[in-house]
PDB file of C-alpha atoms and ligand atoms in Angstrom:
ATOM      1  CA  MET A 731      -0.440  -0.183   0.420  1.00 59.00           C
ATOM      2  CA  LYS A 732       1.306   2.529  -0.791  1.00 89.00           C
ATOM      3  CA  LYS A 733       1.723   5.736   2.089  1.00 97.00           C
ATOM      4  CA  ILE A 734      -1.061   8.091   4.099  1.00 98.00           C
ATOM      5  CA  ALA A 735      -0.769  10.951   6.341  1.00 98.00           C
ATOM      6  CA  LEU A 736      -2.679  13.123   8.168  1.00 98.00           C
ATOM      7  CA  ALA A 737      -2.801  15.560  10.575  1.00 98.00           C
ATOM      8  CA  ILE A 738      -5.231  18.037  11.799  1.00 98.00           C
ATOM      9  CA  HIS A 739      -5.333  21.149  14.218  1.00 98.00           C
ATOM     10  CA  GLY A 740      -7.436  23.105  17.037  1.00 96.00           C
ATOM     11  CA  GLY A 741      -6.043  26.770  16.822  1.00 95.00           C
ATOM     12  CA  ALA A 742      -2.676  28.485  18.533  1.00 92.00           C
ATOM     13  CA  GLY A 743      -2.802  31.118  20.727  1.00 84.00           C
ATOM     14  CA  THR A 744      -1.570  31.534  23.988  1.00 74.00           C
ATOM     15  CA  LEU A 745      -0.931  28.117  25.521  1.00 76.00           C
ATOM     16  CA  VAL A 746       1.148  28.405  27.590  1.00 77.00           C
ATOM     17  CA  LYS A 747       2.653  25.176  29.761  1.00 78.00           C
ATOM     18  CA  GLY A 748       0.859  24.850  33.417  1.00 76.00           C
ATOM     19  CA  MET A 749      -2.192  27.048  32.269  1.00 75.00           C
ATOM     20  CA  MET A 750      -4.096  24.453  32.000  1.00 81.00           C
ATOM     21  CA  THR A 751      -5.723  22.023  34.623  1.00 87.00           C
ATOM     22  CA  PRO A 752      -4.653  18.187  33.575  1.00 90.00           C
ATOM     23  CA  GLU A 753      -8.291  17.062  33.842  1.00 92.00           C
ATOM     24  CA  LYS A 754      -8.850  20.048  30.504  1.00 89.00           C
ATOM     25  CA  GLU A 755      -5.041  19.196  28.794  1.00 91.00           C
ATOM     26  CA  SER A 756      -6.469  15.430  28.722  1.00 93.00           C
ATOM     27  CA  ALA A 757      -9.427  16.735  27.014  1.00 94.00           C
ATOM     28  CA  TYR A 758      -7.848  18.476  24.443  1.00 94.00           C
ATOM     29  CA  LYS A 759      -6.224  15.426  23.992  1.00 96.00           C
ATOM     30  CA  ALA A 760      -8.427  12.710  23.752  1.00 97.00           C
ATOM     31  CA  ALA A 761     -11.007  15.684  21.053  1.00 97.00           C
ATOM     32  CA  LEU A 762      -8.089  15.665  18.864  1.00 97.00           C
ATOM     33  CA  ASN A 763      -6.650  12.036  18.868  1.00 98.00           C
ATOM     34  CA  ARG A 764     -11.179  11.365  18.097  1.00 98.00           C
ATOM     35  CA  ALA A 765     -10.660  12.681  15.003  1.00 98.00           C
ATOM     36  CA  LEU A 766      -7.051  11.713  14.055  1.00 98.00           C
ATOM     37  CA  LYS A 767      -8.758   8.879  13.898  1.00 98.00           C
ATOM     38  CA  LYS A 768     -11.662   9.412  12.433  1.00 98.00           C
ATOM     39  CA  GLY A 769      -9.904  11.224   9.582  1.00 98.00           C
ATOM     40  CA  TYR A 770      -6.657   8.789   9.722  1.00 98.00           C
ATOM     41  CA  GLN A 771      -8.600   4.730   9.445  1.00 98.00           C
ATOM     42  CA  SER A 772     -10.771   6.564   7.183  1.00 98.00           C
ATOM     43  CA  LEU A 773      -7.287   6.829   4.782  1.00 98.00           C
ATOM     44  CA  GLU A 774      -6.252   3.258   5.840  1.00 98.00           C
ATOM     45  CA  LEU A 775     -10.237   1.672   4.817  1.00 97.00           C
ATOM     46  CA  GLY A 776      -9.214   3.515   1.111  1.00 97.00           C
ATOM     47  CA  SER A 777     -11.018   7.392   1.353  1.00 98.00           C
ATOM     48  CA  SER A 778     -10.029   9.349  -0.409  1.00 98.00           C
ATOM     49  CA  ALA A 779      -7.928  12.321   1.037  1.00 98.00           C
ATOM     50  CA  VAL A 780     -10.881  15.307   0.582  1.00 98.00           C
ATOM     51  CA  GLU A 781     -13.120  12.381   2.850  1.00 98.00           C
ATOM     52  CA  ALA A 782     -10.384  12.354   5.469  1.00 98.00           C
ATOM     53  CA  VAL A 783     -10.159  15.429   5.669  1.00 98.00           C
ATOM     54  CA  GLU A 784     -14.256  15.913   6.096  1.00 98.00           C
ATOM     55  CA  LEU A 785     -14.631  13.538   8.609  1.00 98.00           C
ATOM     56  CA  SER A 786     -11.379  14.725  10.696  1.00 98.00           C
ATOM     57  CA  VAL A 787     -12.782  18.745  11.293  1.00 98.00           C
ATOM     58  CA  LYS A 788     -16.692  17.234  10.831  1.00 98.00           C
ATOM     59  CA  GLU A 789     -15.536  15.631  14.681  1.00 98.00           C
ATOM     60  CA  LEU A 790     -13.556  18.283  15.594  1.00 97.00           C
ATOM     61  CA  GLU A 791     -16.833  21.068  14.817  1.00 97.00           C
ATOM     62  CA  ASP A 792     -18.715  18.761  17.141  1.00 97.00           C
ATOM     63  CA  SER A 793     -16.417  19.431  20.023  1.00 95.00           C
ATOM     64  CA  PRO A 794     -17.696  22.367  22.174  1.00 92.00           C
ATOM     65  CA  LEU A 795     -13.683  22.802  23.364  1.00 92.00           C
ATOM     66  CA  PHE A 796     -12.781  24.500  19.669  1.00 93.00           C
ATOM     67  CA  ASN A 797     -13.913  27.441  17.723  1.00 93.00           C
ATOM     68  CA  ALA A 798     -15.536  26.132  15.006  1.00 95.00           C
ATOM     69  CA  GLY A 799     -19.440  24.259  14.682  1.00 95.00           C
ATOM     70  CA  LYS A 800     -20.465  23.733  18.273  1.00 95.00           C
ATOM     71  CA  GLY A 801     -17.983  25.530  20.167  1.00 91.00           C
ATOM     72  CA  SER A 802     -17.912  28.585  18.087  1.00 90.00           C
ATOM     73  CA  VAL A 803     -17.524  31.875  19.275  1.00 88.00           C
ATOM     74  CA  PHE A 804     -20.063  34.980  20.100  1.00 86.00           C
ATOM     75  CA  THR A 805     -20.321  37.520  17.128  1.00 85.00           C
ATOM     76  CA  SER A 806     -21.350  41.138  19.032  1.00 82.00           C
ATOM     77  CA  GLU A 807     -24.480  40.615  18.177  1.00 83.00           C
ATOM     78  CA  GLY A 808     -24.575  37.356  20.658  1.00 86.00           C
ATOM     79  CA  LYS A 809     -25.139  35.148  17.883  1.00 87.00           C
ATOM     80  CA  HIS A 810     -22.283  33.066  15.801  1.00 89.00           C
ATOM     81  CA  GLU A 811     -20.984  32.972  11.878  1.00 93.00           C
ATOM     82  CA  MET A 812     -19.479  30.691  11.178  1.00 96.00           C
ATOM     83  CA  ASP A 813     -16.588  29.860   8.082  1.00 97.00           C
ATOM     84  CA  ALA A 814     -15.314  27.279   6.250  1.00 98.00           C
ATOM     85  CA  SER A 815     -13.297  25.742   3.435  1.00 98.00           C
ATOM     86  CA  ILE A 816     -12.403  22.580   1.556  1.00 98.00           C
ATOM     87  CA  MET A 817      -9.844  21.882  -1.186  1.00 98.00           C
ATOM     88  CA  ASP A 818      -9.858  19.042  -3.063  1.00 98.00           C
ATOM     89  CA  GLY A 819      -5.388  19.492  -4.892  1.00 98.00           C
ATOM     90  CA  LYS A 820      -5.880  17.091  -7.132  1.00 98.00           C
ATOM     91  CA  THR A 821      -8.578  18.640  -9.572  1.00 98.00           C
ATOM     92  CA  LEU A 822      -8.185  22.223  -7.365  1.00 98.00           C
ATOM     93  CA  ASN A 823     -11.851  22.328  -6.637  1.00 98.00           C
ATOM     94  CA  ALA A 824     -12.949  23.583  -3.448  1.00 98.00           C
ATOM     95  CA  GLY A 825     -16.030  25.131  -1.601  1.00 98.00           C
ATOM     96  CA  ALA A 826     -16.571  27.851   1.369  1.00 98.00           C
ATOM     97  CA  VAL A 827     -18.678  29.258   3.053  1.00 98.00           C
ATOM     98  CA  SER A 828     -19.306  32.238   5.143  1.00 98.00           C
ATOM     99  CA  LEU A 829     -21.108  33.897   8.131  1.00 97.00           C
ATOM    100  CA  VAL A 830     -23.555  30.763   7.714  1.00 97.00           C
ATOM    101  CA  HIS A 831     -25.365  30.354  10.982  1.00 96.00           C
ATOM    102  CA  GLY A 832     -27.538  27.198  12.443  1.00 96.00           C
ATOM    103  CA  ILE A 833     -25.586  24.488  10.580  1.00 97.00           C
ATOM    104  CA  LYS A 834     -24.058  22.390  12.747  1.00 97.00           C
ATOM    105  CA  ASN A 835     -21.140  20.913  10.572  1.00 98.00           C
ATOM    106  CA  PRO A 836     -20.374  24.058   8.501  1.00 98.00           C
ATOM    107  CA  ILE A 837     -17.682  21.478   6.471  1.00 98.00           C
ATOM    108  CA  CYS A 838     -20.017  19.794   4.902  1.00 98.00           C
ATOM    109  CA  LEU A 839     -21.464  22.814   3.174  1.00 98.00           C
ATOM    110  CA  ALA A 840     -18.621  23.540   1.806  1.00 98.00           C
ATOM    111  CA  ARG A 841     -18.123  20.514   0.672  1.00 98.00           C
ATOM    112  CA  ASP A 842     -21.565  20.476  -0.552  1.00 98.00           C
ATOM    113  CA  VAL A 843     -20.355  24.278  -2.707  1.00 98.00           C
ATOM    114  CA  MET A 844     -17.301  22.164  -4.532  1.00 98.00           C
ATOM    115  CA  ASP A 845     -19.579  19.149  -5.054  1.00 98.00           C
ATOM    116  CA  LYS A 846     -23.420  20.387  -5.376  1.00 98.00           C
ATOM    117  CA  SER A 847     -22.634  24.229  -7.381  1.00 98.00           C
ATOM    118  CA  ASP A 848     -21.174  25.545 -10.023  1.00 97.00           C
ATOM    119  CA  HIS A 849     -19.619  28.148  -7.472  1.00 98.00           C
ATOM    120  CA  VAL A 850     -16.795  28.459  -5.347  1.00 98.00           C
ATOM    121  CA  PHE A 851     -17.177  31.255  -2.027  1.00 98.00           C
ATOM    122  CA  LEU A 852     -20.917  31.152  -0.931  1.00 98.00           C
ATOM    123  CA  ALA A 853     -21.944  34.110   2.392  1.00 98.00           C
ATOM    124  CA  SER A 854     -24.442  34.359   3.913  1.00 97.00           C
ATOM    125  CA  LYS A 855     -27.945  34.372   2.648  1.00 97.00           C
ATOM    126  CA  GLY A 856     -26.923  33.137  -0.004  1.00 98.00           C
ATOM    127  CA  ALA A 857     -25.209  30.426   1.838  1.00 98.00           C
ATOM    128  CA  MET A 858     -28.074  29.848   4.162  1.00 98.00           C
ATOM    129  CA  GLU A 859     -30.608  29.685   0.338  1.00 98.00           C
ATOM    130  CA  PHE A 860     -28.067  26.651  -1.205  1.00 98.00           C
ATOM    131  CA  ALA A 861     -28.002  25.071   2.438  1.00 98.00           C
ATOM    132  CA  GLU A 862     -31.812  24.870   3.158  1.00 98.00           C
ATOM    133  CA  LYS A 863     -32.229  23.780  -1.079  1.00 98.00           C
ATOM    134  CA  MET A 864     -29.428  21.190   0.226  1.00 98.00           C
ATOM    135  CA  LYS A 865     -32.169  20.191   3.050  1.00 98.00           C
ATOM    136  CA  TYR A 866     -29.717  21.114   6.088  1.00 98.00           C
ATOM    137  CA  GLN A 867     -31.389  21.275   9.338  1.00 94.00           C
ATOM    138  CA  LEU A 868     -30.389  24.027  11.950  1.00 96.00           C
ATOM    139  CA  GLU A 869     -29.720  23.387  14.870  1.00 94.00           C
ATOM    140  CA  ASP A 870     -31.432  26.539  17.300  1.00 92.00           C
ATOM    141  CA  GLU A 871     -28.937  29.721  19.388  1.00 88.00           C
ATOM    142  CA  LYS A 872     -29.461  26.725  22.182  1.00 90.00           C
ATOM    143  CA  TYR A 873     -26.935  24.538  20.712  1.00 93.00           C
ATOM    144  CA  PHE A 874     -24.090  26.356  20.239  1.00 89.00           C
ATOM    145  CA  TYR A 875     -24.455  27.461  23.635  1.00 83.00           C
ATOM    146  CA  ASP A 876     -20.983  27.273  26.136  1.00 80.00           C
ATOM    147  CA  GLU A 877     -20.669  29.091  28.480  1.00 81.00           C
ATOM    148  CA  LEU A 878     -17.075  30.085  28.948  1.00 78.00           C
ATOM    149  CA  ARG A 879     -17.572  31.279  25.120  1.00 79.00           C
ATOM    150  CA  PHE A 880     -20.714  33.592  26.445  1.00 80.00           C
ATOM    151  CA  ARG A 881     -18.329  35.164  28.658  1.00 80.00           C
ATOM    152  CA  GLN A 882     -15.489  36.106  26.922  1.00 76.00           C
ATOM    153  CA  TRP A 883     -17.995  37.664  24.180  1.00 78.00           C
ATOM    154  CA  GLN A 884     -19.865  39.464  26.898  1.00 79.00           C
ATOM    155  CA  GLU A 885     -16.221  41.038  28.944  1.00 77.00           C
ATOM    156  CA  ILE A 886     -15.714  42.604  25.619  1.00 76.00           C
ATOM    157  CA  LYS A 887     -19.366  43.390  23.875  1.00 74.00           C
ATOM    158  CA  ASP A 888     -20.589  46.748  24.339  1.00 69.00           C
ATOM    159  CA  THR A 889     -16.325  48.030  22.984  1.00 70.00           C
ATOM    160  CA  ASP A 890     -15.345  48.538  19.702  1.00 65.00           C
ATOM    161  CA  SER A 891     -13.123  45.008  20.520  1.00 64.00           C
ATOM    162  CA  PHE A 892     -12.518  42.437  18.773  1.00 63.00           C
ATOM    163  CA  GLN A 893     -10.950  39.651  19.889  1.00 62.00           C
ATOM    164  CA  LEU A 894      -9.135  36.088  18.970  1.00 58.00           C
ATOM    165  CA  ASP A 895     -10.074  33.323  20.378  1.00 56.00           C
ATOM    166  CA  HIS A 896      -6.354  32.563  20.962  1.00 48.00           C
ATOM    167  CA  SER A 897      -5.502  36.025  22.728  1.00 50.00           C
ATOM    168  CA  VAL A 898      -5.732  37.771  25.632  1.00 46.00           C
ATOM    169  CA  ASN A 899      -7.039  36.169  28.018  1.00 47.00           C
ATOM    170  CA  LYS A 900      -4.666  33.180  29.760  1.00 42.00           C
ATOM    171  CA  ASP A 901      -7.836  30.916  30.773  1.00 38.00           C
ATOM    172  CA  SER A 902      -9.417  31.107  26.891  1.00 40.00           C
ATOM    173  CA  LYS A 903     -10.494  28.341  25.417  1.00 43.00           C
ATOM    174  CA  PHE A 904      -9.021  28.351  21.608  1.00 54.00           C
ATOM    175  CA  GLY A 905      -9.294  27.495  18.476  1.00 83.00           C
ATOM    176  CA  THR A 906      -9.875  26.930  14.669  1.00 95.00           C
ATOM    177  CA  VAL A 907      -9.837  24.115  13.169  1.00 97.00           C
ATOM    178  CA  GLY A 908      -8.463  21.702  10.104  1.00 98.00           C
ATOM    179  CA  ALA A 909      -7.074  19.123   8.528  1.00 98.00           C
ATOM    180  CA  VAL A 910      -5.221  18.189   5.981  1.00 98.00           C
ATOM    181  CA  ALA A 911      -4.413  14.116   4.858  1.00 98.00           C
ATOM    182  CA  CYS A 912      -2.925  12.491   1.875  1.00 98.00           C
ATOM    183  CA  ASP A 913      -4.105  10.016   0.384  1.00 98.00           C
ATOM    184  CA  ARG A 914      -2.521   6.077  -0.631  1.00 97.00           C
ATOM    185  CA  PHE A 915      -3.287   8.141  -4.161  1.00 97.00           C
ATOM    186  CA  GLY A 916      -1.094  10.255  -3.316  1.00 97.00           C
ATOM    187  CA  ASN A 917      -3.883  12.542  -3.306  1.00 98.00           C
ATOM    188  CA  LEU A 918      -3.881  15.921  -1.798  1.00 98.00           C
ATOM    189  CA  ALA A 919      -6.995  18.041   1.091  1.00 98.00           C
ATOM    190  CA  ALA A 920      -6.493  20.721   2.993  1.00 99.00           C
ATOM    191  CA  ALA A 921     -10.406  21.507   5.494  1.00 98.00           C
ATOM    192  CA  THR A 922     -10.916  24.567   7.796  1.00 98.00           C
ATOM    193  CA  SER A 923     -13.247  25.136   9.648  1.00 98.00           C
ATOM    194  CA  THR A 924     -14.500  28.612  12.751  1.00 96.00           C
ATOM    195  CA  GLY A 925     -16.406  30.539  14.554  1.00 93.00           C
ATOM    196  CA  GLY A 926     -13.913  33.873  13.790  1.00 89.00           C
ATOM    197  CA  MET A 927     -13.740  36.286  16.516  1.00 86.00           C
ATOM    198  CA  THR A 928     -15.662  37.340  19.424  1.00 83.00           C
ATOM    199  CA  ASN A 929     -17.835  40.546  19.257  1.00 82.00           C
ATOM    200  CA  LYS A 930     -17.425  40.688  15.446  1.00 84.00           C
ATOM    201  CA  LYS A 931     -19.865  42.306  14.053  1.00 84.00           C
ATOM    202  CA  TYR A 932     -19.392  44.342  10.110  1.00 90.00           C
ATOM    203  CA  GLY A 933     -19.696  40.391   8.843  1.00 90.00           C
ATOM    204  CA  ARG A 934     -16.162  40.278   8.821  1.00 92.00           C
ATOM    205  CA  VAL A 935     -15.096  37.033   7.769  1.00 94.00           C
ATOM    206  CA  GLY A 936     -10.593  35.683   8.811  1.00 94.00           C
ATOM    207  CA  ASP A 937      -8.838  33.508   6.257  1.00 96.00           C
ATOM    208  CA  SER A 938     -10.736  30.412   7.389  1.00 97.00           C
ATOM    209  CA  PRO A 939     -12.947  30.353   4.370  1.00 98.00           C
ATOM    210  CA  MET A 940     -10.798  32.078   2.236  1.00 98.00           C
ATOM    211  CA  ILE A 941      -9.037  29.217  -0.528  1.00 98.00           C
ATOM    212  CA  GLY A 942      -5.086  30.264  -0.546  1.00 98.00           C
ATOM    213  CA  VAL A 943      -5.065  32.314   2.735  1.00 98.00           C
ATOM    214  CA  GLY A 944      -6.406  30.257   5.250  1.00 98.00           C
ATOM    215  CA  ASN A 945      -6.056  26.632   3.226  1.00 98.00           C
ATOM    216  CA  TYR A 946      -5.056  25.443  -0.520  1.00 98.00           C
ATOM    217  CA  ALA A 947      -4.377  21.789  -1.581  1.00 98.00           C
ATOM    218  CA  ASN A 948      -2.707  21.437  -4.699  1.00 98.00           C
ATOM    219  CA  ASN A 949      -0.870  17.674  -5.748  1.00 98.00           C
ATOM    220  CA  LYS A 950       2.096  19.609  -7.337  1.00 98.00           C
ATOM    221  CA  THR A 951       2.974  21.100  -3.568  1.00 98.00           C
ATOM    222  CA  CYS A 952       1.160  20.654  -1.131  1.00 98.00           C
ATOM    223  CA  ALA A 953      -1.864  20.975   1.785  1.00 99.00           C
ATOM    224  CA  VAL A 954      -2.224  23.673   4.050  1.00 98.00           C
ATOM    225  CA  SER A 955      -4.807  24.426   7.183  1.00 98.00           C
ATOM    226  CA  CYS A 956      -3.913  28.373   8.879  1.00 97.00           C
ATOM    227  CA  THR A 957      -5.011  29.085  12.604  1.00 96.00           C
ATOM    228  CA  GLY A 958      -4.376  32.723  13.542  1.00 93.00           C
ATOM    229  CA  SER A 959      -4.963  36.434  12.860  1.00 90.00           C
ATOM    230  CA  GLY A 960      -7.225  36.269  10.598  1.00 92.00           C
ATOM    231  CA  GLU A 961      -6.259  39.303   9.521  1.00 93.00           C
ATOM    232  CA  PHE A 962      -2.994  38.683   8.651  1.00 95.00           C
ATOM    233  CA  PHE A 963      -2.520  35.760   6.888  1.00 96.00           C
ATOM    234  CA  ILE A 964      -4.791  37.500   4.632  1.00 97.00           C
ATOM    235  CA  LYS A 965      -2.167  40.331   4.002  1.00 98.00           C
ATOM    236  CA  GLY A 966       0.139  37.643   3.212  1.00 98.00           C
ATOM    237  CA  VAL A 967      -1.763  35.388   1.119  1.00 98.00           C
ATOM    238  CA  VAL A 968      -1.047  32.890   3.806  1.00 98.00           C
ATOM    239  CA  ALA A 969      -1.364  28.612   2.438  1.00 98.00           C
ATOM    240  CA  TYR A 970      -0.616  30.239  -0.566  1.00 98.00           C
ATOM    241  CA  ASP A 971       2.427  31.091  -0.422  1.00 98.00           C
ATOM    242  CA  ILE A 972       4.132  28.151   1.457  1.00 98.00           C
ATOM    243  CA  SER A 973       2.888  26.931  -2.017  1.00 98.00           C
ATOM    244  CA  CYS A 974       4.477  28.924  -4.275  1.00 98.00           C
ATOM    245  CA  LEU A 975       7.788  28.446  -2.267  1.00 98.00           C
ATOM    246  CA  MET A 976       7.842  24.736  -3.137  1.00 98.00           C
ATOM    247  CA  GLU A 977       6.469  25.060  -6.808  1.00 98.00           C
ATOM    248  CA  TYR A 978       8.571  27.764  -7.426  1.00 98.00           C
ATOM    249  CA  LYS A 979      11.425  27.544  -5.134  1.00 98.00           C
ATOM    250  CA  ASN A 980      12.364  24.266  -5.356  1.00 98.00           C
ATOM    251  CA  LEU A 981      11.877  24.626  -1.237  1.00 98.00           C
ATOM    252  CA  SER A 982      11.257  21.364   0.884  1.00 98.00           C
ATOM    253  CA  LEU A 983       7.398  21.546   2.740  1.00 98.00           C
ATOM    254  CA  GLN A 984       9.156  21.929   5.969  1.00 98.00           C
ATOM    255  CA  ASP A 985      11.148  24.820   4.593  1.00 98.00           C
ATOM    256  CA  ALA A 986       8.796  26.658   2.905  1.00 98.00           C
ATOM    257  CA  ALA A 987       6.621  26.671   6.295  1.00 98.00           C
ATOM    258  CA  GLU A 988       8.590  27.624   8.256  1.00 98.00           C
ATOM    259  CA  GLU A 989      10.534  30.388   6.452  1.00 98.00           C
ATOM    260  CA  VAL A 990       5.968  32.106   6.048  1.00 98.00           C
ATOM    261  CA  ILE A 991       5.109  31.016   9.021  1.00 98.00           C
ATOM    262  CA  GLN A 992       8.316  32.208  11.137  1.00 98.00           C
ATOM    263  CA  ASN A 993       9.505  34.845   8.768  1.00 98.00           C
ATOM    264  CA  ARG A 994       7.145  36.216   6.014  1.00 98.00           C
ATOM    265  CA  LEU A 995       4.281  35.756   8.905  1.00 97.00           C
ATOM    266  CA  LEU A 996       5.835  37.876  11.907  1.00 95.00           C
ATOM    267  CA  LYS A 997       7.159  40.527   9.442  1.00 97.00           C
ATOM    268  CA  ILE A 998       3.991  42.052   9.063  1.00 96.00           C
ATOM    269  CA  GLY A 999       2.916  41.218  12.631  1.00 93.00           C
ATOM    270  CA  GLY A1000       0.752  38.503  12.034  1.00 93.00           C
ATOM    271  CA  ASP A1001       1.058  35.019  14.477  1.00 91.00           C
ATOM    272  CA  GLY A1002      -0.984  31.834  14.565  1.00 93.00           C
ATOM    273  CA  GLY A1003       0.225  28.624  12.875  1.00 95.00           C
ATOM    274  CA  ILE A1004      -0.083  25.553  10.567  1.00 98.00           C
ATOM    275  CA  ILE A1005      -0.405  22.146   9.805  1.00 98.00           C
ATOM    276  CA  ALA A1006       0.762  20.897   5.923  1.00 98.00           C
ATOM    277  CA  VAL A1007       1.381  17.525   3.731  1.00 98.00           C
ATOM    278  CA  ASP A1008       2.710  16.928   0.432  1.00 98.00           C
ATOM    279  CA  ALA A1009       2.223  14.122  -1.281  1.00 97.00           C
ATOM    280  CA  GLN A1010       5.535  12.198   0.442  1.00 97.00           C
ATOM    281  CA  CYS A1011       3.177  11.861   2.797  1.00 98.00           C
ATOM    282  CA  ASN A1012       5.538  14.465   4.908  1.00 98.00           C
ATOM    283  CA  ILE A1013       3.842  16.549   7.837  1.00 98.00           C
ATOM    284  CA  ALA A1014       5.326  19.755   8.666  1.00 98.00           C
ATOM    285  CA  MET A1015       2.826  21.788  11.832  1.00 98.00           C
ATOM    286  CA  PRO A1016       4.945  25.004  12.576  1.00 98.00           C
ATOM    287  CA  PHE A1017       3.979  28.147  15.235  1.00 96.00           C
ATOM    288  CA  ASN A1018       4.522  31.182  16.035  1.00 94.00           C
ATOM    289  CA  THR A1019       2.700  31.265  19.400  1.00 92.00           C
ATOM    290  CA  GLU A1020       2.795  29.393  22.100  1.00 90.00           C
ATOM    291  CA  GLY A1021       1.902  26.953  21.670  1.00 92.00           C
ATOM    292  CA  MET A1022      -0.872  25.027  18.855  1.00 95.00           C
ATOM    293  CA  TYR A1023      -3.530  22.309  19.656  1.00 95.00           C
ATOM    294  CA  ARG A1024      -2.344  19.597  16.533  1.00 97.00           C
ATOM    295  CA  ALA A1025      -1.965  15.768  16.056  1.00 98.00           C
ATOM    296  CA  CYS A1026      -1.023  13.634  12.805  1.00 98.00           C
ATOM    297  CA  LYS A1027       0.109  10.229  12.260  1.00 98.00           C
ATOM    298  CA  SER A1028       1.336   9.059   9.356  1.00 98.00           C
ATOM    299  CA  SER A1029       2.919   6.129   7.202  1.00 97.00           C
ATOM    300  CA  ASP A1030       6.579   7.137   9.019  1.00 94.00           C
ATOM    301  CA  VAL A1031       4.651   8.565  11.747  1.00 93.00           C
ATOM    302  CA  PRO A1032       3.201   6.607  14.845  1.00 95.00           C
ATOM    303  CA  GLY A1033      -0.074   8.827  16.391  1.00 94.00           C
ATOM    304  CA  TYR A1034       1.663  12.566  18.122  1.00 96.00           C
ATOM    305  CA  THR A1035      -0.305  14.416  19.919  1.00 97.00           C
ATOM    306  CA  ALA A1036       0.621  17.805  21.592  1.00 95.00           C
ATOM    307  CA  ILE A1037       0.142  21.225  22.481  1.00 93.00           C
ATOM    308  CA  TYR A1038       2.327  23.523  23.045  1.00 92.00           C
ATOM    309  CA  LYS A1039       5.710  23.535  22.280  1.00 88.00           C
ATOM    310  CA  ASP A1040       8.008  20.283  22.249  1.00 76.00           C
TER     311      ASP A1040
HETATM  312  N1  LIG B2246      -7.983  33.265  11.460  1.00 86.93           N
HETATM  313  C1  LIG B2246      -9.598  32.691  11.874  1.00 86.93           C
HETATM  314  C2  LIG B2246      -9.578  33.409  12.051  1.00 86.93           C
HETATM  315  O1  LIG B2246      -9.553  34.992  11.296  1.00 86.93           O
HETATM  316  C3  LIG B2246      -9.083  32.769  13.575  1.00 86.93           C
HETATM  317  C4  LIG B2246      -8.458  31.640  14.094  1.00 86.93           C
HETATM  318  O2  LIG B2246      -7.626  30.858  13.977  1.00 86.93           O
HETATM  319  O3  LIG B2246      -9.075  31.358  15.756  1.00 86.93           O
HETATM  320  O4  LIG B2246     -11.459  34.059  11.277  1.00 86.93           O
END
């Protein structure tokens, strides 16, 4: 059998050792492991990379621990607006949604945009109309309610500030989620899903649903999923920049990913991290923050789950 590989993340940020209780830490690791297993087992059974990244992200969206799907943060109006994207590195087909609400698994809607529409990116009201056409059931606000997220929002609700789930409050939870995979045919895929930033307004959209920015896959180079301060990732066109360094400058996956995260992104003031895989099943997971919820497994690497810097 040809080699396979999968990597996932649950957000990067001010994650410092000792910040969490051992119970919390093991809850995060267990959730990451569940999502890793879901996707990896499907790859072992012969599923495509697209299938595997969707499965892993779906699992992370169902966990209240991460800022995506069920655990999405509150907007300035006390609602939840979610963004997600998925890309197939074999065909360069892609699907993305932004500013959707009530959708349990935005990543599945992004996949439907890719597979069942003539478009790549649907937003807001139109994306919701498409969901209705695809017969998605909407969850009520209660499904997305989380006490800690609510408190995070209350703290800044009447101000103009908005907050990355990653930052400031040391006790906060973290997390945009993502997955990248290489299947046994050497096909790559990437998926990313997020609730965005606490107290966001004006229809703010971050990098996560933007193809080439927070999410990108191309069999010729790599599959990438990002997490961090979206505005800076957009300015740096981060995911595509990593792919370009590989394609045009012949950099290895690791070197390209390190150059973008530890140098280019930092220079423009951006913090965060990425997970990436190439068609040889190499995996890179650099971040320039204190930590990043992450896990990976491949035919060469036994299961690995981590939160802090090694
Ligand atoms: N990148 C996401 C955004 O800006 C946030 C995150 O990674 O948690 O919407």
